[in-house]
Coordinates of C-alpha atoms in Angstrom, one line a residue:
X1 CA -36.2 -34.2 55.4
X2 CA -37.6 -34.1 58.8
X3 CA -40.8 -32.9 60.5
X4 CA -42.8 -34.6 63.3
X5 CA -42.3 -38.3 62.9
X6 CA -44.5 -41.1 61.7
X7 CA -44.2 -42.9 65.0
X8 CA -44.1 -39.8 67.1
X9 CA -46.4 -39.3 70.0
X10 CA -48.4 -36.2 70.6
X11 CA -46.2 -33.1 70.7
X12 CA -47.5 -32.5 74.2
X13 CA -46.0 -35.7 75.4
X14 CA -42.7 -36.2 73.6
X15 CA -41.0 -39.5 74.1
X16 CA -37.5 -39.4 75.6
X17 CA -36.8 -42.9 74.4
X18 CA -36.8 -42.3 70.7
X19 CA -33.9 -40.6 68.8
X20 CA -34.7 -37.1 67.8
X21 CA -34.5 -38.0 64.1
X22 CA -37.3 -40.6 64.6
X23 CA -39.5 -38.2 66.7
X24 CA -39.3 -35.6 64.0
X25 CA -39.8 -38.0 61.0
X26 CA -42.6 -36.8 58.8
X27 CA -45.9 -38.6 59.1
X28 CA -47.4 -37.1 55.9
X29 CA -46.0 -35.8 52.6
X30 CA -46.9 -32.3 53.6
X31 CA -44.6 -32.4 56.6
X32 CA -41.5 -33.2 54.5
X33 CA -39.0 -30.4 54.6
X34 CA -37.1 -29.9 51.3
X35 CA -37.2 -31.7 48.0
X36 CA -40.0 -29.5 46.7
X37 CA -38.6 -29.9 43.1
X38 CA -40.0 -33.5 43.2
X39 CA -42.6 -33.4 46.1
X40 CA -44.2 -30.0 45.5
X41 CA -47.7 -29.6 43.9
X42 CA -47.6 -30.9 40.3
X43 CA -44.1 -32.3 40.7
X44 CA -43.4 -35.9 39.5
X45 CA -43.1 -37.7 42.8
X46 CA -46.1 -35.9 44.3
X47 CA -48.1 -37.0 41.3
X48 CA -47.0 -40.5 41.9
X49 CA -48.3 -40.4 45.5
X50 CA -51.6 -38.8 44.4
X51 CA -52.1 -41.4 41.6
X52 CA -52.6 -44.2 44.0
X53 CA -50.4 -46.4 41.9
X54 CA -46.9 -47.0 43.3
X55 CA -44.0 -47.4 40.8
X56 CA -40.5 -48.6 41.2
X57 CA -37.9 -45.9 41.6
X58 CA -34.4 -44.9 42.5
X59 CA -33.9 -42.1 45.0
X60 CA -30.5 -40.6 44.3
X61 CA -29.0 -38.0 46.6
X62 CA -26.4 -37.3 49.4
X63 CA -26.9 -38.6 52.9
X64 CA -29.6 -37.1 55.1
X65 CA -31.9 -35.7 52.5
X66 CA -34.9 -37.9 53.1
X67 CA -34.5 -41.0 50.9
X68 CA -35.7 -43.4 53.7
X69 CA -38.4 -41.0 54.8
X70 CA -39.9 -40.8 51.3
X71 CA -39.9 -44.5 50.9
X72 CA -41.7 -45.0 54.2
X73 CA -44.3 -42.4 53.3
X74 CA -44.9 -44.1 50.0
X75 CA -45.6 -47.4 51.9
X76 CA -48.0 -45.5 54.2
X77 CA -49.7 -43.7 51.2
X78 CA -50.4 -47.0 49.5
X79 CA -51.2 -49.0 52.6
X80 CA -48.3 -51.3 51.7
X81 CA -46.1 -53.6 53.7
X82 CA -42.7 -52.0 54.0
X83 CA -39.6 -54.2 53.9
X84 CA -36.2 -52.5 54.3
X85 CA -32.9 -54.1 53.2
X86 CA -29.5 -52.7 53.8
X87 CA -27.2 -53.5 50.9
X88 CA -24.2 -53.0 53.2
X89 CA -25.3 -55.7 55.6
X90 CA -27.7 -57.8 53.5
X91 CA -27.4 -60.3 50.7
X92 CA -29.4 -62.9 48.6
X93 CA -30.9 -64.4 51.8
X94 CA -32.5 -61.1 52.6
X95 CA -33.9 -60.8 49.1
X96 CA -35.4 -64.3 49.3
X97 CA -37.0 -63.4 52.6
X98 CA -38.5 -60.2 51.1
X99 CA -39.9 -62.2 48.2
X100 CA -41.5 -64.7 50.7
X101 CA -43.0 -61.9 52.7
X102 CA -44.3 -60.1 49.6
X103 CA -46.0 -63.3 48.4
X104 CA -47.6 -63.9 51.8
X105 CA -48.9 -60.3 51.8
X106 CA -50.3 -60.6 48.3
X107 CA -51.9 -64.0 48.9
X108 CA -53.2 -63.3 52.4
X109 CA -56.7 -62.2 53.3
X110 CA -55.9 -58.5 53.1
X111 CA -54.0 -58.8 49.8
X112 CA -51.6 -56.1 50.8
X113 CA -49.1 -54.5 48.4
X114 CA -45.4 -54.6 49.3
X115 CA -42.7 -52.0 48.9
X116 CA -39.1 -53.3 49.2
X117 CA -36.7 -50.6 50.1
X118 CA -33.0 -51.2 49.4
X119 CA -30.7 -48.7 51.1
X120 CA -27.3 -48.1 49.5
X121 CA -28.4 -50.3 46.5
X122 CA -25.2 -49.5 44.7
X123 CA -23.4 -51.8 47.2
X124 CA -25.3 -54.9 45.8
X125 CA -23.4 -56.6 43.0
X126 CA -24.9 -57.4 39.6
X127 CA -26.3 -60.8 40.5
X128 CA -27.9 -59.4 43.7
X129 CA -29.5 -56.6 41.7
X130 CA -30.6 -59.0 39.1
X131 CA -32.5 -61.0 41.7
X132 CA -35.1 -58.2 42.0
X133 CA -35.9 -58.1 38.3
X134 CA -38.4 -61.0 37.9
X135 CA -40.4 -59.8 40.9
X136 CA -40.4 -56.2 39.8
X137 CA -41.6 -57.2 36.4
X138 CA -44.3 -59.5 37.8
X139 CA -45.5 -56.8 40.1
X140 CA -45.0 -58.8 43.2
X141 CA -43.5 -55.8 44.9
X142 CA -42.6 -52.2 44.2
X143 CA -38.8 -51.7 44.3
X144 CA -37.4 -48.5 45.8
X145 CA -33.6 -48.1 45.8
X146 CA -31.7 -45.4 47.7
X147 CA -28.2 -44.5 46.6
X148 CA -25.6 -41.8 47.1
X149 CA -23.8 -42.8 43.9
X150 CA -24.7 -42.0 40.3
X151 CA -27.2 -44.8 39.4
X152 CA -26.1 -44.7 35.7
X153 CA -22.8 -46.2 36.8
X154 CA -23.7 -48.2 39.9
X155 CA -27.2 -49.7 39.1
X156 CA -27.6 -52.5 36.5
X157 CA -29.1 -51.1 33.3
X158 CA -31.9 -53.8 33.4
X159 CA -33.0 -52.7 36.8
X160 CA -32.5 -49.0 36.0
X161 CA -34.7 -49.3 33.0
X162 CA -37.6 -50.5 35.2
X163 CA -37.3 -47.7 37.7
X164 CA -37.8 -43.9 37.6
X165 CA -34.8 -42.0 39.0
X166 CA -35.5 -39.0 41.3
X167 CA -32.5 -36.8 42.1
X168 CA -32.8 -35.4 45.7
X169 CA -30.9 -32.2 46.7
X170 CA -29.1 -31.3 49.9
X171 CA -31.3 -29.3 52.2
X172 CA -31.1 -25.6 52.1
X173 CA -30.1 -23.3 55.0
X174 CA -33.8 -22.4 55.5
X175 CA -34.8 -26.1 55.5
X176 CA -32.3 -26.9 58.2
X177 CA -33.3 -23.9 60.3
X178 CA -36.9 -25.1 60.0
X179 CA -35.8 -28.4 61.5
X180 CA -34.1 -26.6 64.4
X181 CA -37.3 -24.8 65.0
X182 CA -39.3 -28.0 65.0
X183 CA -36.9 -29.6 67.5
X184 CA -37.5 -26.6 69.8
X185 CA -41.2 -26.9 69.4
X186 CA -40.9 -30.5 70.6
X187 CA -39.0 -29.2 73.7
X188 CA -36.1 -31.3 72.5
X189 CA -33.5 -28.7 73.2
X190 CA -33.2 -25.2 74.9
X191 CA -33.1 -21.9 73.2
X192 CA -30.2 -21.5 70.7
X193 CA -28.3 -18.3 70.0
X194 CA -28.8 -17.1 66.4
X195 CA -25.0 -17.3 65.6
X196 CA -24.9 -20.9 67.0
X197 CA -27.8 -21.9 64.7
X198 CA -26.0 -20.5 61.7
X199 CA -22.9 -22.5 62.7
X200 CA -24.9 -25.7 63.2
X201 CA -26.6 -25.3 59.8
X202 CA -23.3 -24.7 58.1
X203 CA -21.8 -27.7 59.8
X204 CA -24.7 -29.9 58.8
X205 CA -23.9 -29.0 55.1
X206 CA -27.4 -30.0 53.8
X207 CA -27.6 -33.2 55.8
X208 CA -30.7 -33.3 58.1
X209 CA -29.5 -36.5 59.9
X210 CA -26.2 -34.9 60.8
X211 CA -28.0 -31.8 62.1
X212 CA -30.5 -33.9 64.2
X213 CA -27.8 -36.1 65.7
X214 CA -25.8 -33.0 66.6
X215 CA -28.8 -31.3 68.2
X216 CA -29.4 -34.5 70.2
X217 CA -25.8 -34.4 71.5
X218 CA -26.2 -30.7 72.4
X219 CA -29.5 -31.3 74.2
X220 CA -28.0 -34.0 76.4
X221 CA -24.9 -31.8 77.2
X222 CA -27.0 -28.8 77.9
X223 CA -29.3 -30.7 80.2
X224 CA -26.3 -32.0 82.2
X225 CA -25.0 -28.4 82.6
X226 CA -28.5 -27.1 83.2
X227 CA -28.2 -24.5 80.5
X228 CA -31.1 -22.3 79.5
X229 CA -29.5 -21.3 76.2
X230 CA -27.0 -22.8 73.8
X231 CA -24.4 -20.1 72.9
X232 CA -22.0 -20.1 70.0
X233 CA -19.0 -20.1 72.4
X234 CA -20.4 -23.1 74.3
X235 CA -21.2 -24.9 71.0
X236 CA -17.6 -24.6 69.9
X237 CA -16.4 -25.9 73.3
X238 CA -18.7 -28.9 73.2
X239 CA -18.2 -29.9 69.6
X240 CA -14.6 -28.8 69.4
X241 CA -12.7 -30.5 66.6
X242 CA -15.8 -31.2 64.5
X243 CA -16.5 -27.6 63.7
X244 CA -13.5 -25.7 64.9
X245 CA -12.0 -23.8 62.0
X246 CA -14.5 -22.9 59.3
X247 CA -17.9 -23.6 58.0
X248 CA -18.3 -25.7 54.9
X249 CA -19.8 -23.5 52.2
X250 CA -18.7 -20.4 54.0
X251 CA -16.3 -17.7 52.9
X252 CA -13.3 -19.1 54.9
X253 CA -13.8 -22.5 53.3
X254 CA -13.5 -21.1 49.8
X255 CA -10.6 -18.8 50.8
X256 CA -8.7 -21.9 52.1
X257 CA -9.2 -24.0 49.0
X258 CA -8.2 -20.9 46.9
X259 CA -5.0 -20.7 49.0
X260 CA -4.3 -24.4 48.3
X261 CA -4.9 -24.1 44.6
X262 CA -2.6 -21.0 44.3
X263 CA 0.1 -22.7 46.4
X264 CA 0.1 -25.6 44.0
X265 CA 0.1 -23.3 41.0
X266 CA 3.0 -21.3 42.6
X267 CA 5.1 -24.5 43.0
X268 CA 5.3 -24.3 46.8
X269 CA 5.0 -27.8 48.3
X270 CA 5.2 -26.7 51.9
X271 CA 2.5 -24.1 51.6
X272 CA 0.3 -26.5 49.6
X273 CA 0.7 -29.2 52.3
X274 CA -0.1 -26.7 55.0
X275 CA -3.4 -25.6 53.3
X276 CA -4.3 -29.2 52.6
X277 CA -3.9 -30.2 56.2
X278 CA -5.7 -27.1 57.4
X279 CA -8.7 -28.1 55.3
X280 CA -8.7 -31.8 56.4
X281 CA -8.2 -30.7 60.1
X282 CA -11.2 -28.3 59.7
X283 CA -13.5 -31.1 58.5
X284 CA -13.3 -30.8 54.7
X285 CA -14.5 -34.0 53.0
X286 CA -11.3 -35.7 51.6
X287 CA -13.3 -36.8 48.6
X288 CA -13.9 -33.1 47.8
X289 CA -10.2 -32.5 48.2
X290 CA -9.4 -35.3 45.8
X291 CA -11.7 -33.8 43.2
X292 CA -10.0 -30.4 43.6
X293 CA -6.6 -32.1 43.1
X294 CA -7.8 -33.7 39.8
X295 CA -8.9 -30.2 38.7
X296 CA -5.5 -28.7 39.6
X297 CA -3.7 -31.4 37.7
X298 CA -5.8 -30.7 34.5
X299 CA -5.8 -26.9 34.8
X300 CA -2.3 -26.0 36.1
X301 CA 0.0 -28.9 35.2
X302 CA -1.7 -30.1 32.0
X303 CA 0.5 -31.6 29.3
X304 CA 3.7 -30.2 30.9
X305 CA 3.5 -33.4 32.9
X306 CA 0.6 -35.7 31.9
X307 CA 1.5 -38.1 34.8
X308 CA 0.1 -35.5 37.2
X309 CA -3.5 -36.2 36.2
X310 CA -3.1 -39.9 36.5
X311 CA -1.5 -39.5 39.9
X312 CA -4.4 -37.3 41.1
X313 CA -6.9 -40.0 39.9
X314 CA -4.8 -42.6 41.7
X315 CA -4.8 -40.6 44.9
X316 CA -8.6 -40.4 44.7
X317 CA -8.9 -44.1 44.3
X318 CA -6.5 -44.9 47.1
X319 CA -8.5 -42.7 49.4
X320 CA -11.7 -44.6 48.4
X321 CA -10.0 -47.9 49.2
X322 CA -8.3 -46.9 52.5
X323 CA -10.6 -44.2 53.9
X324 CA -9.4 -41.9 56.7
X325 CA -6.8 -41.4 58.0
X326 CA -4.6 -43.7 55.9
X327 CA -6.0 -42.6 52.6
X328 CA -5.1 -39.0 53.3
X329 CA -1.4 -39.7 52.8
X330 CA -2.1 -40.3 49.1
X331 CA -3.7 -36.9 48.9
X332 CA -0.6 -35.4 50.5
X333 CA 1.7 -37.2 48.0
X334 CA -0.4 -35.9 45.2
X335 CA -0.3 -32.3 46.5
X336 CA 3.5 -32.3 46.7
X337 CA 3.8 -33.8 43.2
X338 CA 1.5 -31.2 41.7
X339 CA 3.4 -28.4 43.4
X340 CA 6.8 -29.5 42.1
X341 CA 5.6 -30.5 38.6
X342 CA 6.3 -28.2 35.6
X343 CA 3.2 -26.0 35.1
X344 CA 1.2 -25.3 31.9
X345 CA -2.3 -24.0 31.5
X346 CA -2.0 -24.2 27.7
X347 CA -4.8 -26.8 27.4
X348 CA -7.0 -24.9 29.8
X349 CA -6.6 -21.7 27.7
X350 CA -7.0 -23.6 24.5
X351 CA -10.3 -25.2 25.7
X352 CA -11.7 -21.9 26.8
X353 CA -10.7 -20.3 23.5
X354 CA -12.4 -23.1 21.5
X355 CA -15.5 -22.7 23.6
X356 CA -15.6 -19.0 23.0
X357 CA -15.1 -19.4 19.3
X358 CA -17.8 -22.0 18.9
X359 CA -20.2 -19.9 20.9
X360 CA -19.9 -16.9 18.7
X361 CA -19.3 -18.7 15.4
X362 CA -21.9 -20.2 13.1
X363 CA -22.5 -23.9 12.6
X364 CA -20.0 -24.7 9.8
X365 CA -20.6 -27.8 7.7
X366 CA -18.3 -30.8 8.1
X367 CA -16.1 -30.9 4.9
X368 CA -17.0 -33.7 2.5
X369 CA -13.7 -35.6 2.8
X370 CA -14.1 -35.8 6.6
X371 CA -17.7 -37.2 6.5
X372 CA -18.6 -40.7 7.3
X373 CA -19.8 -42.8 4.4
X374 CA -21.5 -46.0 5.8
X375 CA -24.0 -46.4 2.9
X376 CA -23.7 -46.7 -0.9
X377 CA -25.8 -43.5 -1.4
X378 CA -23.5 -41.5 0.8
X379 CA -20.5 -42.7 -1.2
X380 CA -22.3 -41.7 -4.4
X381 CA -22.8 -38.3 -2.9
X382 CA -19.0 -38.0 -2.4
X383 CA -19.1 -38.4 1.4
X384 CA -15.5 -39.2 2.5
X385 CA -14.2 -38.7 -1.0
X386 CA -10.5 -37.6 -1.1
X387 CA -9.8 -38.4 2.6
X388 CA -6.2 -39.3 3.2
X389 CA -5.6 -42.1 5.7
X390 CA -2.7 -40.7 7.8
X391 CA -1.3 -44.1 8.7
X392 CA -0.6 -44.7 5.0
X393 CA 1.3 -41.5 4.6
X394 CA 5.0 -40.8 5.3
X395 CA 5.6 -40.6 9.0
X396 CA 2.0 -41.2 9.7
X397 CA 1.1 -37.6 8.8
X398 CA -0.9 -36.5 5.8
X399 CA 1.0 -33.3 5.1
X400 CA -1.2 -30.5 3.7
X401 CA -4.5 -32.1 4.7
X402 CA -7.1 -29.8 6.3
X403 CA -9.3 -30.9 9.2
X404 CA -11.1 -27.6 9.8
X405 CA -14.4 -26.5 8.2
X406 CA -13.9 -24.9 4.8
X407 CA -13.1 -21.2 5.0
X408 CA -12.3 -21.3 8.8
X409 CA -8.9 -19.7 9.5
X410 CA -6.4 -21.6 11.7
X411 CA -7.5 -20.6 15.2
X412 CA -4.3 -21.4 17.1
X413 CA -6.2 -22.4 20.2
X414 CA -3.4 -24.5 21.7
X415 CA -0.1 -22.8 22.3
X416 CA 2.3 -25.1 24.3
X417 CA 4.6 -23.5 26.8
X418 CA 8.4 -24.0 27.0
X419 CA 8.1 -26.2 30.1
X420 CA 8.1 -29.9 30.7
X421 CA 6.8 -32.3 28.1
X422 CA 5.3 -29.3 26.2
X423 CA 8.8 -28.4 25.0
X424 CA 8.7 -31.5 23.0
X425 CA 5.1 -31.0 22.0
X426 CA 5.9 -27.6 20.7
X427 CA 8.8 -28.9 18.6
X428 CA 6.6 -31.6 17.1
X429 CA 3.8 -29.1 16.2
X430 CA 6.4 -26.8 14.6
X431 CA 7.7 -29.7 12.5
X432 CA 4.2 -30.7 11.4
X433 CA 3.3 -27.1 10.5
X434 CA 6.5 -26.8 8.4
X435 CA 5.5 -30.0 6.5
X436 CA 2.0 -28.6 5.9
X437 CA 3.5 -25.4 4.6
X438 CA 5.9 -27.3 2.3
X439 CA 3.0 -29.5 1.0
X440 CA 1.0 -26.3 0.2
X441 CA 4.0 -24.8 -1.7
X442 CA 5.2 -27.5 -4.2
X443 CA 8.1 -25.3 -5.4
X444 CA 9.4 -25.1 -1.8
X445 CA 9.1 -28.8 -1.4
X446 CA 11.1 -29.4 -4.7
X447 CA 13.9 -27.1 -3.6
X448 CA 14.1 -28.8 -0.3
X449 CA 14.4 -32.1 -2.1
X450 CA 17.1 -30.7 -4.5
X451 CA 19.1 -29.4 -1.6

């Protein structure tokens, strides 16, 4: 994301009044660190810059990966007026003001283009997003939206259809180390021990803004203590709680989430709570924890207690509404429920077995009686002929009907366990199989009727 900034002075005379992130902000496309999958030679966003013709786009990616920087560089590349709106703080009034400024720039002596940049565009509601449409269509301004959320769900389809979507990635370890080196070149901080750099990079977790803000905090603390080098021990002392226990993405992080998952699977609520709190205390993102709980509910509880999956989704939603620390109680409630719930991985195993079967098996044709027949020709070709509508059959079950491709043996993917709701599911499946067998053997069915 960062290199020497657009408004930065000469490196020989660094300003002490600007935040480090601003001092290192790239001034040219070549100075951007990371995002080479869209900004490298021949890549789509680079081609857009080189074409001389700006186009509306959505920059989608996590915090601190360069969304604002790229938008500003686009304005510089096209000599365009740059108007920034925060969807968190702004509203329709800000949109109207942007339209007025764009019209003034277009109709002025310089006839300047305008780029309207909307940060966190997913925070605008439908009517606010719709307010941009006529001006994007007329070409009054180029619209650039930045979002950390999936635009397919959070941006109106009408606006999305008029904008290219570029997916930005978290910065790599090498990218972040390059930013540390640039900060040192600017004399923004003293020498840093290699182990301390590794810890800082792991703590930043792909977020250049977090890294730069942390470096600035360290630089001020080191200056006060007149340190010539930042060591790993001093780093832990200064930043304390923020990076105390483990590095995100490191081995200890994955060991701890593994311990949590296995404690839930092993039905130990105390151990599961312990590992959950360890992770939250160590700085794990509660949203990540919520996603893992949803996975545990689906994989390890399954249909033994279908309520578990709903509870995990509810816990995730509660956290989104309340945030930290209040929302973390919902995660704790979910962890305890998952730990004490009956366990079944039957669906998980069945899904994997079905995937393995389909991967090695040929593409079998859909049987004629199961095919859709929306046209007269298809009906004449016997599409759907002989299909038995289960709701019209006794007990809502078409005994003896086959729903697999012709010639495919019964695979038996799903094998419910004798725990929780799956006890009843197993009994139901057993009954249905017996009815299928009886329907396939008329003599057996007759003798059952006689008896």
